[in-house]
PDB file of C-alpha atoms in Angstrom:
ATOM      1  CA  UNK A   1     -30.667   8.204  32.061  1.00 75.00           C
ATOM      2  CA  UNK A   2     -31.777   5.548  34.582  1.00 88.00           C
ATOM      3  CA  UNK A   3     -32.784   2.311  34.379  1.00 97.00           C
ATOM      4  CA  UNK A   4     -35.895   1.192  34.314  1.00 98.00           C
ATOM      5  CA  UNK A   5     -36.810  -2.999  35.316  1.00 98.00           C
ATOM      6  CA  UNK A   6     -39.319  -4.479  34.118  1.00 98.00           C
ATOM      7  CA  UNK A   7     -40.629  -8.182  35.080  1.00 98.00           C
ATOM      8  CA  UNK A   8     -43.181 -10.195  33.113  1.00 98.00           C
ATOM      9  CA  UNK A   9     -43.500 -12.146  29.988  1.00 97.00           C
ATOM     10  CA  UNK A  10     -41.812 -12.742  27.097  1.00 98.00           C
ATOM     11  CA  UNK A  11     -43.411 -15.287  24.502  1.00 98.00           C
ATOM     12  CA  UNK A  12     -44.211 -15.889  20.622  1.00 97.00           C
ATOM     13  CA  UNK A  13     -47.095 -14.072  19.748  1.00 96.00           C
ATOM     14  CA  UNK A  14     -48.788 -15.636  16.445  1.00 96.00           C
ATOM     15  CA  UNK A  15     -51.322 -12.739  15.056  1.00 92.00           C
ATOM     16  CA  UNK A  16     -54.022 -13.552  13.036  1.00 94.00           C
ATOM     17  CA  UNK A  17     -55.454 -11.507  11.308  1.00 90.00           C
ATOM     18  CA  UNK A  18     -58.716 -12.267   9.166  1.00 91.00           C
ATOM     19  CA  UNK A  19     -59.443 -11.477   5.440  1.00 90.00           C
ATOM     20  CA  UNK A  20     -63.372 -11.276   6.676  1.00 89.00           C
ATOM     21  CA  UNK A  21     -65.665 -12.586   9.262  1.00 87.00           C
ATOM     22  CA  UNK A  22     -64.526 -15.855  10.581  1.00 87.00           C
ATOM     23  CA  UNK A  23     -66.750 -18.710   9.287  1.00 88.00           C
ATOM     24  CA  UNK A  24     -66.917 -21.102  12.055  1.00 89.00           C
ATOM     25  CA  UNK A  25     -66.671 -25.018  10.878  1.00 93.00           C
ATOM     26  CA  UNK A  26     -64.663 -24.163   7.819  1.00 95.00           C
ATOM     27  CA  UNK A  27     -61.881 -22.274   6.272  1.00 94.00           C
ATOM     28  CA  UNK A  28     -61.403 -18.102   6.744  1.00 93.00           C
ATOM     29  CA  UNK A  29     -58.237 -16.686   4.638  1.00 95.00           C
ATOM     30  CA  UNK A  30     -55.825 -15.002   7.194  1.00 93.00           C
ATOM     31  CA  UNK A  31     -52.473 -13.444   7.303  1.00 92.00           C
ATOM     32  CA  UNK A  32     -51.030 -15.383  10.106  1.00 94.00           C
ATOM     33  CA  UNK A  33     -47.422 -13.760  11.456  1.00 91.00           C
ATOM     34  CA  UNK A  34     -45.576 -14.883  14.214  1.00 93.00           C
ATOM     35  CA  UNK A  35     -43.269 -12.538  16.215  1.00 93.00           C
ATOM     36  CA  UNK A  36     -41.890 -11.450  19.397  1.00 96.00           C
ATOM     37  CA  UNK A  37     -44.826 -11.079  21.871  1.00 97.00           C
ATOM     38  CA  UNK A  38     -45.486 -10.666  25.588  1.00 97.00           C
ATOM     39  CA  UNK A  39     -46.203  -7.731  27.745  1.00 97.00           C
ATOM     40  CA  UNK A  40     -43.651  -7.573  29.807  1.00 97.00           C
ATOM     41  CA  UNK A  41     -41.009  -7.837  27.162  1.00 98.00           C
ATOM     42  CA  UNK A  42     -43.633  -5.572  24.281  1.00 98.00           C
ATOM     43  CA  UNK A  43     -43.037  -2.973  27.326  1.00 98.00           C
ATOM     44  CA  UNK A  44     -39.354  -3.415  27.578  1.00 98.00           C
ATOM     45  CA  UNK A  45     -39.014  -3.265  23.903  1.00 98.00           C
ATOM     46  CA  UNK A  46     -41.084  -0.032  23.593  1.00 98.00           C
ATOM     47  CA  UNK A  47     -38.849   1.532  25.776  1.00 98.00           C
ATOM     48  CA  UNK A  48     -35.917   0.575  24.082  1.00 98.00           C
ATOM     49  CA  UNK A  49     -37.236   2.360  21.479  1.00 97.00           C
ATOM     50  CA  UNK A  50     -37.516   5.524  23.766  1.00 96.00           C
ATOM     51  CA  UNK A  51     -34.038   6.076  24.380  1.00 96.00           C
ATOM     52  CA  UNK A  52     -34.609   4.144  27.631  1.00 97.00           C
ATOM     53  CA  UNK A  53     -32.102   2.087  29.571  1.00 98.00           C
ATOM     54  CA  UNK A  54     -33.982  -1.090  30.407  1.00 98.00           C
ATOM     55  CA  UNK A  55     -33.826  -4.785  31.378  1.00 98.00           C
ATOM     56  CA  UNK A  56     -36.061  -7.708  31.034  1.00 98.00           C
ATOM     57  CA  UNK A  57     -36.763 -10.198  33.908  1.00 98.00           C
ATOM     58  CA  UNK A  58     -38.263 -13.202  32.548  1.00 98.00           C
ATOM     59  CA  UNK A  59     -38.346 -17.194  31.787  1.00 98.00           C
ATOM     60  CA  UNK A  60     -38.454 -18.935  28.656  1.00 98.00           C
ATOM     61  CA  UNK A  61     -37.819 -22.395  27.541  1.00 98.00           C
ATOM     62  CA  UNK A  62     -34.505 -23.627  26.765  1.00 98.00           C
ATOM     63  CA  UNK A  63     -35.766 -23.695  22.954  1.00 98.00           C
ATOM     64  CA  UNK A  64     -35.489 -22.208  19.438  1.00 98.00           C
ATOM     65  CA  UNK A  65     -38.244 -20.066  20.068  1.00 98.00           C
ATOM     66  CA  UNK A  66     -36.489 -18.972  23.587  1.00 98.00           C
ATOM     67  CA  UNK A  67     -32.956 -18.398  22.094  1.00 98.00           C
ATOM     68  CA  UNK A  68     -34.887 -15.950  19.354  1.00 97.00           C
ATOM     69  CA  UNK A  69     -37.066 -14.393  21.493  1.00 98.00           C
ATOM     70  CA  UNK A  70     -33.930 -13.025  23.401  1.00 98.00           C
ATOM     71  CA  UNK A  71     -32.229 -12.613  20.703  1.00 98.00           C
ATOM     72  CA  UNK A  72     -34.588  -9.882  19.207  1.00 97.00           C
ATOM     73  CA  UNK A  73     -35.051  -8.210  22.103  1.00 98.00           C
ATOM     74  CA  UNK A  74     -30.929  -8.079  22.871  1.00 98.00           C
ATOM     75  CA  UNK A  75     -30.869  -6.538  19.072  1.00 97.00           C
ATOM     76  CA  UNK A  76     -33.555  -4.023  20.471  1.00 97.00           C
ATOM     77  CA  UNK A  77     -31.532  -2.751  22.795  1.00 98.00           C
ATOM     78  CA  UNK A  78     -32.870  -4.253  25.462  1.00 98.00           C
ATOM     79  CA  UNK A  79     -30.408  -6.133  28.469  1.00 98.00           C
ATOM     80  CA  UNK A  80     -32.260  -9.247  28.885  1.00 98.00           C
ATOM     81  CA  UNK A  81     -31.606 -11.210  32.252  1.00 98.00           C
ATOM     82  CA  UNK A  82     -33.810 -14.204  31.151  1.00 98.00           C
ATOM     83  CA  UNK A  83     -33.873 -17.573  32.321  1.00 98.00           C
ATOM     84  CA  UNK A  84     -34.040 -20.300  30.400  1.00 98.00           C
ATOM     85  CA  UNK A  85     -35.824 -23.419  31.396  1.00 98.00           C
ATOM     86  CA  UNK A  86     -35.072 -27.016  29.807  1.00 97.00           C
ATOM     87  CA  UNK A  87     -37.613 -28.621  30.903  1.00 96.00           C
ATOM     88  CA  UNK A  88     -40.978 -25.790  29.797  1.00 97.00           C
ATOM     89  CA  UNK A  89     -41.958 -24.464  26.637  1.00 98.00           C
ATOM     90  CA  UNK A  90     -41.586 -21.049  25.247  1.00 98.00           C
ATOM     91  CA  UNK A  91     -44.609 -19.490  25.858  1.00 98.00           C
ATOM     92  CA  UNK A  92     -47.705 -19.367  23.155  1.00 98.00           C
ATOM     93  CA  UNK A  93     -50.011 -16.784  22.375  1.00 96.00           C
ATOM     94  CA  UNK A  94     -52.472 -16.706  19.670  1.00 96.00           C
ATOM     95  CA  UNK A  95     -53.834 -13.087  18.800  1.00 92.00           C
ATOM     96  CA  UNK A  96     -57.412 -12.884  16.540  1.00 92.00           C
ATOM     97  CA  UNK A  97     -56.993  -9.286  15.320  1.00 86.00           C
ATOM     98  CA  UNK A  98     -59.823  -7.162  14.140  1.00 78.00           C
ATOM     99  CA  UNK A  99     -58.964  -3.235  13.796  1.00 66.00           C
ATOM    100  CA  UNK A 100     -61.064  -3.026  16.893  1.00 70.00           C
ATOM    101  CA  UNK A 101     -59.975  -5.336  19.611  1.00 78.00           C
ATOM    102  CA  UNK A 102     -57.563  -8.412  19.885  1.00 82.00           C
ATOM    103  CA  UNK A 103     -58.513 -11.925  21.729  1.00 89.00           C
ATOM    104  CA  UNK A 104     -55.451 -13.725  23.123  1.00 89.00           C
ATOM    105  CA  UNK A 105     -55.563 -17.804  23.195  1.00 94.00           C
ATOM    106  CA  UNK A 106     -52.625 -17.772  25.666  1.00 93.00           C
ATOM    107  CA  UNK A 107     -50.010 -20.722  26.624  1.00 97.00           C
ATOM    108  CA  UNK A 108     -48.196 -18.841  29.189  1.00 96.00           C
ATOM    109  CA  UNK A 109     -45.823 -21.759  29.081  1.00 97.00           C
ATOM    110  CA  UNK A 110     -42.429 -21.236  30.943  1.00 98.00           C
ATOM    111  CA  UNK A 111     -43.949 -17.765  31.792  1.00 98.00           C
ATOM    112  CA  UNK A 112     -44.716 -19.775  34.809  1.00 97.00           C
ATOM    113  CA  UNK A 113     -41.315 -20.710  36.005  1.00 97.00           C
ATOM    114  CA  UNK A 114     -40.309 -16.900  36.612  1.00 98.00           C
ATOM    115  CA  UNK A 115     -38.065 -17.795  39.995  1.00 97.00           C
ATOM    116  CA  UNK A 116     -38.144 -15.453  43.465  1.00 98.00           C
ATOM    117  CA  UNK A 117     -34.426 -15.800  43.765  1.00 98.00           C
ATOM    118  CA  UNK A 118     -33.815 -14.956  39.629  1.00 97.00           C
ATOM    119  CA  UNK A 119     -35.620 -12.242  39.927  1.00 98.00           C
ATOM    120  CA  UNK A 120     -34.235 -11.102  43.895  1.00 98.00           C
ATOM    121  CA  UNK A 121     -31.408 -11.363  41.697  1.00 98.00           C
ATOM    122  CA  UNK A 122     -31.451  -9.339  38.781  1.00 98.00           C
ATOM    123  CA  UNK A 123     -33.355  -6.736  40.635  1.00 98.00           C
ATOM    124  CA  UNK A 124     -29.964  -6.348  43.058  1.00 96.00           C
ATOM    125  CA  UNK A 125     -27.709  -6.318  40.547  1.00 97.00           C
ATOM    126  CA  UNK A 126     -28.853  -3.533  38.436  1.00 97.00           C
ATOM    127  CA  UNK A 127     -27.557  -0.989  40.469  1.00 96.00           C
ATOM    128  CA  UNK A 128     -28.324   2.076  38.174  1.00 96.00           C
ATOM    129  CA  UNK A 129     -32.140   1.003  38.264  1.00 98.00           C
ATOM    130  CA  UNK A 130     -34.963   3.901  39.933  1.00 98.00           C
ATOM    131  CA  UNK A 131     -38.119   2.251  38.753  1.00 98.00           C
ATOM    132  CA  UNK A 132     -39.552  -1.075  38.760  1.00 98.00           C
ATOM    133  CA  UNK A 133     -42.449  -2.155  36.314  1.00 98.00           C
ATOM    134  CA  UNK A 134     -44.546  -5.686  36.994  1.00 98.00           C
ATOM    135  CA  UNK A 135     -46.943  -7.144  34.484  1.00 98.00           C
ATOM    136  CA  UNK A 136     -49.880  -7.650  36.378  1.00 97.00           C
ATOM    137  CA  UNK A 137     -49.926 -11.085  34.421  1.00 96.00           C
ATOM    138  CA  UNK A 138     -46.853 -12.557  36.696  1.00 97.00           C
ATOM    139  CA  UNK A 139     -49.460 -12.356  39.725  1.00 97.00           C
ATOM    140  CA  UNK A 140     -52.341 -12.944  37.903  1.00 97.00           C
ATOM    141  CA  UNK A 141     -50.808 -17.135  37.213  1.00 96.00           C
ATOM    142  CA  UNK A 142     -50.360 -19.107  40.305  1.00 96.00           C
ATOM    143  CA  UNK A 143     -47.086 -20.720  38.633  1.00 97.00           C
ATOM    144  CA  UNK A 144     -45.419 -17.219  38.733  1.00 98.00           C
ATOM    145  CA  UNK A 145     -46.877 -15.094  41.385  1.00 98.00           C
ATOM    146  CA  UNK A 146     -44.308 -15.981  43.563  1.00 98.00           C
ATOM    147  CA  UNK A 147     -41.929 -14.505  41.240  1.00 98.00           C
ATOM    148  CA  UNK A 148     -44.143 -11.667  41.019  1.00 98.00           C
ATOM    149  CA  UNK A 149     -44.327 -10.675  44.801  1.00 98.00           C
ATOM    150  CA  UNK A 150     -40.409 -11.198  44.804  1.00 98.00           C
ATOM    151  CA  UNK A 151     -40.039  -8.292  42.221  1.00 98.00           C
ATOM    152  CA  UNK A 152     -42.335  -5.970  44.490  1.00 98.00           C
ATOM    153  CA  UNK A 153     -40.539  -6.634  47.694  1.00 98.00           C
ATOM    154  CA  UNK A 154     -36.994  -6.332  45.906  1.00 98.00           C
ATOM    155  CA  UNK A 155     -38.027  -3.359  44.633  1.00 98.00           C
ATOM    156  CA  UNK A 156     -38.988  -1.550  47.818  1.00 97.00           C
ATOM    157  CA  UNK A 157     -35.810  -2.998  49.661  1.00 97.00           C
ATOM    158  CA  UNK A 158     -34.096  -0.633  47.279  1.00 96.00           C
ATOM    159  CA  UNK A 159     -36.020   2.232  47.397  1.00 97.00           C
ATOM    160  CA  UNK A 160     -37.267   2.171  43.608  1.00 98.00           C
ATOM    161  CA  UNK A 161     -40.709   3.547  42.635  1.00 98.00           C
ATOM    162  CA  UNK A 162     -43.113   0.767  41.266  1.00 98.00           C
ATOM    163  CA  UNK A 163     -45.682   0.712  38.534  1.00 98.00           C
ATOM    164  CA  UNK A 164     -48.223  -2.112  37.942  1.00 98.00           C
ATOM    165  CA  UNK A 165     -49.803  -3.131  34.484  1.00 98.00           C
ATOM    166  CA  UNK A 166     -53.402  -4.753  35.516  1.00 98.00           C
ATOM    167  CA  UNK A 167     -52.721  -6.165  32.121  1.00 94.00           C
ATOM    168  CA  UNK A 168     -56.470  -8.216  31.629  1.00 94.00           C
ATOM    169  CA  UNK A 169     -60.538  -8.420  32.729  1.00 95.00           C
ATOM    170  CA  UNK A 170     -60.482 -12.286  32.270  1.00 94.00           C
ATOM    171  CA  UNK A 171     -57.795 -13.274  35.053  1.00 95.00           C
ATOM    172  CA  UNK A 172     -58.631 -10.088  37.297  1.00 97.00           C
ATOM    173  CA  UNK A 173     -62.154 -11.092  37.618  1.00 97.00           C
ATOM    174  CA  UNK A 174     -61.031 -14.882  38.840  1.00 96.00           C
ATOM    175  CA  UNK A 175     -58.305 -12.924  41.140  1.00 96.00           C
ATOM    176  CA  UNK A 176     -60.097 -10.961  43.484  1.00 96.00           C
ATOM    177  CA  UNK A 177     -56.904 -10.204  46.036  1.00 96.00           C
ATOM    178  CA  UNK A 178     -55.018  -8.935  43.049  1.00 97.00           C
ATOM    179  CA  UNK A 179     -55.140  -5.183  44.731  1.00 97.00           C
ATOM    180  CA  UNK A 180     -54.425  -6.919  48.294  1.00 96.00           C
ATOM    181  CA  UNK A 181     -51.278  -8.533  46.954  1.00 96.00           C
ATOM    182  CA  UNK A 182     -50.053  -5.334  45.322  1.00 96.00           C
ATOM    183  CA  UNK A 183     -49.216  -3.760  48.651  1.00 93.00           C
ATOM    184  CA  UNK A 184     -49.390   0.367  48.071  1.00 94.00           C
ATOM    185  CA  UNK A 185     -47.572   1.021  45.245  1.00 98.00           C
ATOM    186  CA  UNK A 186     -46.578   4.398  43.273  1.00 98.00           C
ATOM    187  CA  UNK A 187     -48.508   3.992  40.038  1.00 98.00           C
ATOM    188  CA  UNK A 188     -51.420   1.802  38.401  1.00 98.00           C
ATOM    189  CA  UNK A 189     -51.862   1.466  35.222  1.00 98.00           C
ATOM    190  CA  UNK A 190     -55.614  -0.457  33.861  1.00 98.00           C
ATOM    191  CA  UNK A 191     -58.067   0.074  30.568  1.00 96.00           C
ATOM    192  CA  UNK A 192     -61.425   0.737  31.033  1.00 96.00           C
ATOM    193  CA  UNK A 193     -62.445  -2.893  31.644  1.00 96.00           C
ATOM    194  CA  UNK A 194     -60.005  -4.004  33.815  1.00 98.00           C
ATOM    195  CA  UNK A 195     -60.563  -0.318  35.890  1.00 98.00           C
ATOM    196  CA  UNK A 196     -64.223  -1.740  36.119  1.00 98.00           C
ATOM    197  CA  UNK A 197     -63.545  -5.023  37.638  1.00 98.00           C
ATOM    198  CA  UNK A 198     -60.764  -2.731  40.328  1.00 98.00           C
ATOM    199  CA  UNK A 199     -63.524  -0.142  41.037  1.00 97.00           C
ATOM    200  CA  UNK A 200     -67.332  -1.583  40.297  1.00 96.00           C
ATOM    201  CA  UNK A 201     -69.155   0.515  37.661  1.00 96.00           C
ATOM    202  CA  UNK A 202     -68.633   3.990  37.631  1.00 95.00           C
ATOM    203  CA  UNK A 203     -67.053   7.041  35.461  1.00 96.00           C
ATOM    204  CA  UNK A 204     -63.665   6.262  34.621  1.00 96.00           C
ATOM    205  CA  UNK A 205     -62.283   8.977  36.386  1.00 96.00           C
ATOM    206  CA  UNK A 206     -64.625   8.044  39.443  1.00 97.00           C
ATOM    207  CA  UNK A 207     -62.475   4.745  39.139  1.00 98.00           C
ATOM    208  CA  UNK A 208     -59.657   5.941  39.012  1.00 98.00           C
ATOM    209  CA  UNK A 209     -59.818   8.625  42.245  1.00 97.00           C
ATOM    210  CA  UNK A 210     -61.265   5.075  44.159  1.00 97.00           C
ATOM    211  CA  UNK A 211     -58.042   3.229  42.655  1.00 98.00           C
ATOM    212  CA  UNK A 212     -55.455   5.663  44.475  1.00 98.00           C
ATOM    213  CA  UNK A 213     -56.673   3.671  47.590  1.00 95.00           C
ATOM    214  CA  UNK A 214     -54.131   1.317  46.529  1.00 96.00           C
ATOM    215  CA  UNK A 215     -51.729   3.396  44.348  1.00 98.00           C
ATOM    216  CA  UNK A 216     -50.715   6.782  44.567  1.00 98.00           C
ATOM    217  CA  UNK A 217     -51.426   7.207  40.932  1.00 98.00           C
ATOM    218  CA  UNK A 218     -53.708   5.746  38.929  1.00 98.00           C
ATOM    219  CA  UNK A 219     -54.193   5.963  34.847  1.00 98.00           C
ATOM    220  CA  UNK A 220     -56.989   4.377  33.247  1.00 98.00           C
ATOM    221  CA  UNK A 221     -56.465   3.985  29.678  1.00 96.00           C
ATOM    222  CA  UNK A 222     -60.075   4.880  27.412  1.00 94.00           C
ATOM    223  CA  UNK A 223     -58.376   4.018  24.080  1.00 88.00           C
ATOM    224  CA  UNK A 224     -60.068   6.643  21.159  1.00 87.00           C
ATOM    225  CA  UNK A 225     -61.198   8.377  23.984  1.00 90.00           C
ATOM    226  CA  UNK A 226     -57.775   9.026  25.875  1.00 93.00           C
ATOM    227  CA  UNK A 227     -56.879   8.825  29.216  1.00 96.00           C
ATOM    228  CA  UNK A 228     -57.585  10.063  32.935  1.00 97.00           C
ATOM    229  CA  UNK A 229     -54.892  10.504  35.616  1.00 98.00           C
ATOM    230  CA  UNK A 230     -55.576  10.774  39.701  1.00 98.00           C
ATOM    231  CA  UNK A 231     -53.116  11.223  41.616  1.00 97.00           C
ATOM    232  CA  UNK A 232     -52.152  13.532  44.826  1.00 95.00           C
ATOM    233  CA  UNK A 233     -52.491  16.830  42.308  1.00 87.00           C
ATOM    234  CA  UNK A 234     -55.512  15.653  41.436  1.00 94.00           C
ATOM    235  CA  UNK A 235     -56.920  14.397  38.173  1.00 96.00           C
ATOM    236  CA  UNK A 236     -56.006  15.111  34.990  1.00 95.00           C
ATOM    237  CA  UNK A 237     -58.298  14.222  31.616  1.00 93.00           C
ATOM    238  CA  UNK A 238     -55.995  13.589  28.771  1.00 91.00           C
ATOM    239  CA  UNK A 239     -57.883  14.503  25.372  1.00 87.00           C
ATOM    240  CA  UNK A 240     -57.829  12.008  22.294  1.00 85.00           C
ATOM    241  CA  UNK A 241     -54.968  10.893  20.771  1.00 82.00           C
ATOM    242  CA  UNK A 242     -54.742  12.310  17.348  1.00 84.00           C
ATOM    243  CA  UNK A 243     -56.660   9.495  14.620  1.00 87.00           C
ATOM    244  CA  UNK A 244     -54.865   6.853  12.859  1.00 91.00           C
ATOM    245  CA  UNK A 245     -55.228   4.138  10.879  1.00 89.00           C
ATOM    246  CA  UNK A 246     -55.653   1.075  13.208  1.00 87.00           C
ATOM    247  CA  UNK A 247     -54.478  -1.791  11.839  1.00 85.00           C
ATOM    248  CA  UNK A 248     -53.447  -4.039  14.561  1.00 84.00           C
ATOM    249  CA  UNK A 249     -54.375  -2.937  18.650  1.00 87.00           C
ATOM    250  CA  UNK A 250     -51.892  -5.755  19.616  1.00 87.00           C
ATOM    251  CA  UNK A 251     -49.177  -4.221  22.272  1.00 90.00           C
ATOM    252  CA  UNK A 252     -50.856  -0.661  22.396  1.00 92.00           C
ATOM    253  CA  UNK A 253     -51.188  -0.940  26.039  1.00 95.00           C
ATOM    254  CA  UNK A 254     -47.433  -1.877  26.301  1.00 97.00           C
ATOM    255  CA  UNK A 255     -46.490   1.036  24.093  1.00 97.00           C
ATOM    256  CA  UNK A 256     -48.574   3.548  26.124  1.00 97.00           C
ATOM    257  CA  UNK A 257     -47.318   2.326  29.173  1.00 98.00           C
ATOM    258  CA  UNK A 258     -43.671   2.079  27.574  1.00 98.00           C
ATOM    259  CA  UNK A 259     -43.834   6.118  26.570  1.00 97.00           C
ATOM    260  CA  UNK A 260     -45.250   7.061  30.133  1.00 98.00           C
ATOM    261  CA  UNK A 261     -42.889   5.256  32.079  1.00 98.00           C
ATOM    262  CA  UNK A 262     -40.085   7.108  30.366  1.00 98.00           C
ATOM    263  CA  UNK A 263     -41.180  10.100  30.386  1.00 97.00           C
ATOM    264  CA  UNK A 264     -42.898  10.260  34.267  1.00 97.00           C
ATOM    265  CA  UNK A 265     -39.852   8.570  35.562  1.00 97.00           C
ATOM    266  CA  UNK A 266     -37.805  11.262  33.524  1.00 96.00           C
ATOM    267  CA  UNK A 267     -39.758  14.071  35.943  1.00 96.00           C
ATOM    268  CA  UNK A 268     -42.389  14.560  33.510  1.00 97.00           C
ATOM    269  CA  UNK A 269     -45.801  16.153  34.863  1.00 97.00           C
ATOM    270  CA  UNK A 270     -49.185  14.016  34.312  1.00 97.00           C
ATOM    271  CA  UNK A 271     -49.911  15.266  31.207  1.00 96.00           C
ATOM    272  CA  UNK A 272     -46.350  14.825  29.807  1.00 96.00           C
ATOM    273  CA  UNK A 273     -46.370  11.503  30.232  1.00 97.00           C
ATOM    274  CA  UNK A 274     -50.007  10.952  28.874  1.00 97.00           C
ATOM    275  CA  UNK A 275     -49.054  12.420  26.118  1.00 96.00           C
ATOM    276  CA  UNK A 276     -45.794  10.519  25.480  1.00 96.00           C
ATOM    277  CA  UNK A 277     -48.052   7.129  26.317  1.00 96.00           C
ATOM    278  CA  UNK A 278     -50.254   8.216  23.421  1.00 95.00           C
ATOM    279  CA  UNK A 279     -47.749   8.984  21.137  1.00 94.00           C
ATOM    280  CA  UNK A 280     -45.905   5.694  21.390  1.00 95.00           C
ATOM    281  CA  UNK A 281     -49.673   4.038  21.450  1.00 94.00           C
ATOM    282  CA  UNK A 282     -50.826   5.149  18.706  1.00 93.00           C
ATOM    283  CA  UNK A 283     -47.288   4.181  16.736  1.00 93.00           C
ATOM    284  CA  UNK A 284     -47.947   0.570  17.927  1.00 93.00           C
ATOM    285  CA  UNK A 285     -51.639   0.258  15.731  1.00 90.00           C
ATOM    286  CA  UNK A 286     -50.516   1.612  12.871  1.00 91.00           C
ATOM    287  CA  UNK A 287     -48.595  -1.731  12.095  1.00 90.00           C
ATOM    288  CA  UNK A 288     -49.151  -5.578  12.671  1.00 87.00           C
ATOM    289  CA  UNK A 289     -47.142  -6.849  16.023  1.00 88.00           C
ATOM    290  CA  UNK A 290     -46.733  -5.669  19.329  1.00 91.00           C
ATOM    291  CA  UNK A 291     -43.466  -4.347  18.997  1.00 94.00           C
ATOM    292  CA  UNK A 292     -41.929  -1.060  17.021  1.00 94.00           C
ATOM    293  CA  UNK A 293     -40.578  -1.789  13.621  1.00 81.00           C
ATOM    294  CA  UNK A 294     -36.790  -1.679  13.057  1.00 62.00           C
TER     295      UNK A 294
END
């Protein structure tokens, strides 16, 4: 199998998760677990996980919570080439879980330090590489879209395919050359809110056939509802995923974006690779954390 790169963040996620409603002003029981976060690196785990060969491209502080972080993803399988900087923080993020949506509190820390030439680097030397993948968070910070841009043009100097995560609605909105700075690329990847802010208002599969304007494939990700492909075939409606349980929606973007990746860059058809995004998605809810168990 080839390799696939992918470039973004890797932090300490701290999930929250409430007993009840929070009461504002005053105590609210919560389990509170800390873990391996980030969607860059919840990505590379997922695929990992796959059967994928993959490596990281990141920053992290020269810290406890840096040395672990890579640490658990190295145990996951996953060949980290991960800077780490003595003079920044491991990146923070906070995640208030309810079994419908997740709010980050983020301290992208030494997120922000990701390097051009670190990751001109790593990009060159993994030689058995055919895809990149960029968190769309890397360009979405001023402190690390330099880094970001780096990744895209190494990429293309070597003739892999890219993919883009547009990874949030918050930072997109305040971003408007996001799509100019992408360049054309082979395949976007957004939710339903952050394919609103791309496209205007519209039908999600409206969106998405606007969208391959600056990707030749677009997915836009509908949760419950599943998923809609364009691309140069056309479009493709994937059906919803099967129910589960949700207990935590923390890293089920990365997941579903983990399980297409392997299976599109594999040769997979559209709905292959839906299909392999939901499966891993769906895996990701069922447990607290944004990365698979064991």
């Amino acid at each position: 199998m080839s390799r696939i790169l992918v470039v973004g963040d890797l932090v300490t996620d701290v999930v929250v998760v409430p007993a009840g409603a929070i009461e504002h002003g005053t105590d609210t029981t919560a389990t509170i677990t800390p873990s391996g976060g980030g969607q860059g690196a919840n990505t590379a785990a997922w695929l990992a996980h796959a059967g994928a060969p993959v490596t990281l491209i990141a920053s992290v502080g020269d810290d406890v919570a840096g040395h672990a972080r890579v640490a658990e993803l190295a145990a996951a399988g996953v060949t980290c080439a991960v800077r780490a900087h003595p003079d920044a923080a491991t990146g923070t993020v906070v995640v208030l879980v309810t079994p419908e949506e997740r709010t980050l509190i983020t301290d992208p820390g030494a997120c922000l330090r990701l390097a051009p030439d670190d990751v001109t680097t790593a990009v060159g030397a993994a030689t058995d590489a055919v895809h990149l993948h960029l968190s769309g968070y890397v360009l979405l910070n001023e402190g690390s879209r330099a880094g970001g841009l780096a990744a895209l043009a190494a990429a293309r100097d070597r003739g892999l395919t890219v993919s883009v995560d547009a990874s949030s609605a918050a930072p997109l909105r305040r971003n408007p050359s996001f799509l100019d700075r992408l360049g054309r690329i082979d395949l976007l990847l957004c939710n339903a809110d952050e394919a609103t802010v791309l496209a205007g208002p519209s039908t999600p599969l409206e969106q998405a056939v606007r969208l391959t304007g600056h990707a030749r494939n677009v997915v836009v990700k509908l949760g419950r509802a599943g998923a809609v492909w364009a691309g140069p075939d056309g479009v493709v409606q994937a059906p919803p995923p099967a129910p589960v349980v949700v207990v935590d929606p923390t890293g089920a973007g990365d997941a579903f974006a983990a399980g297409l990746l392997e299976a599109w860059t594999g040769g997979a058809a559209p709905e292959a690779a839906l299909a392999a995004g939901a499966a891993l998605g769906a895996a990701a809810v069922t447990k607290i954390g944004a990365r698979p168990l064991g």
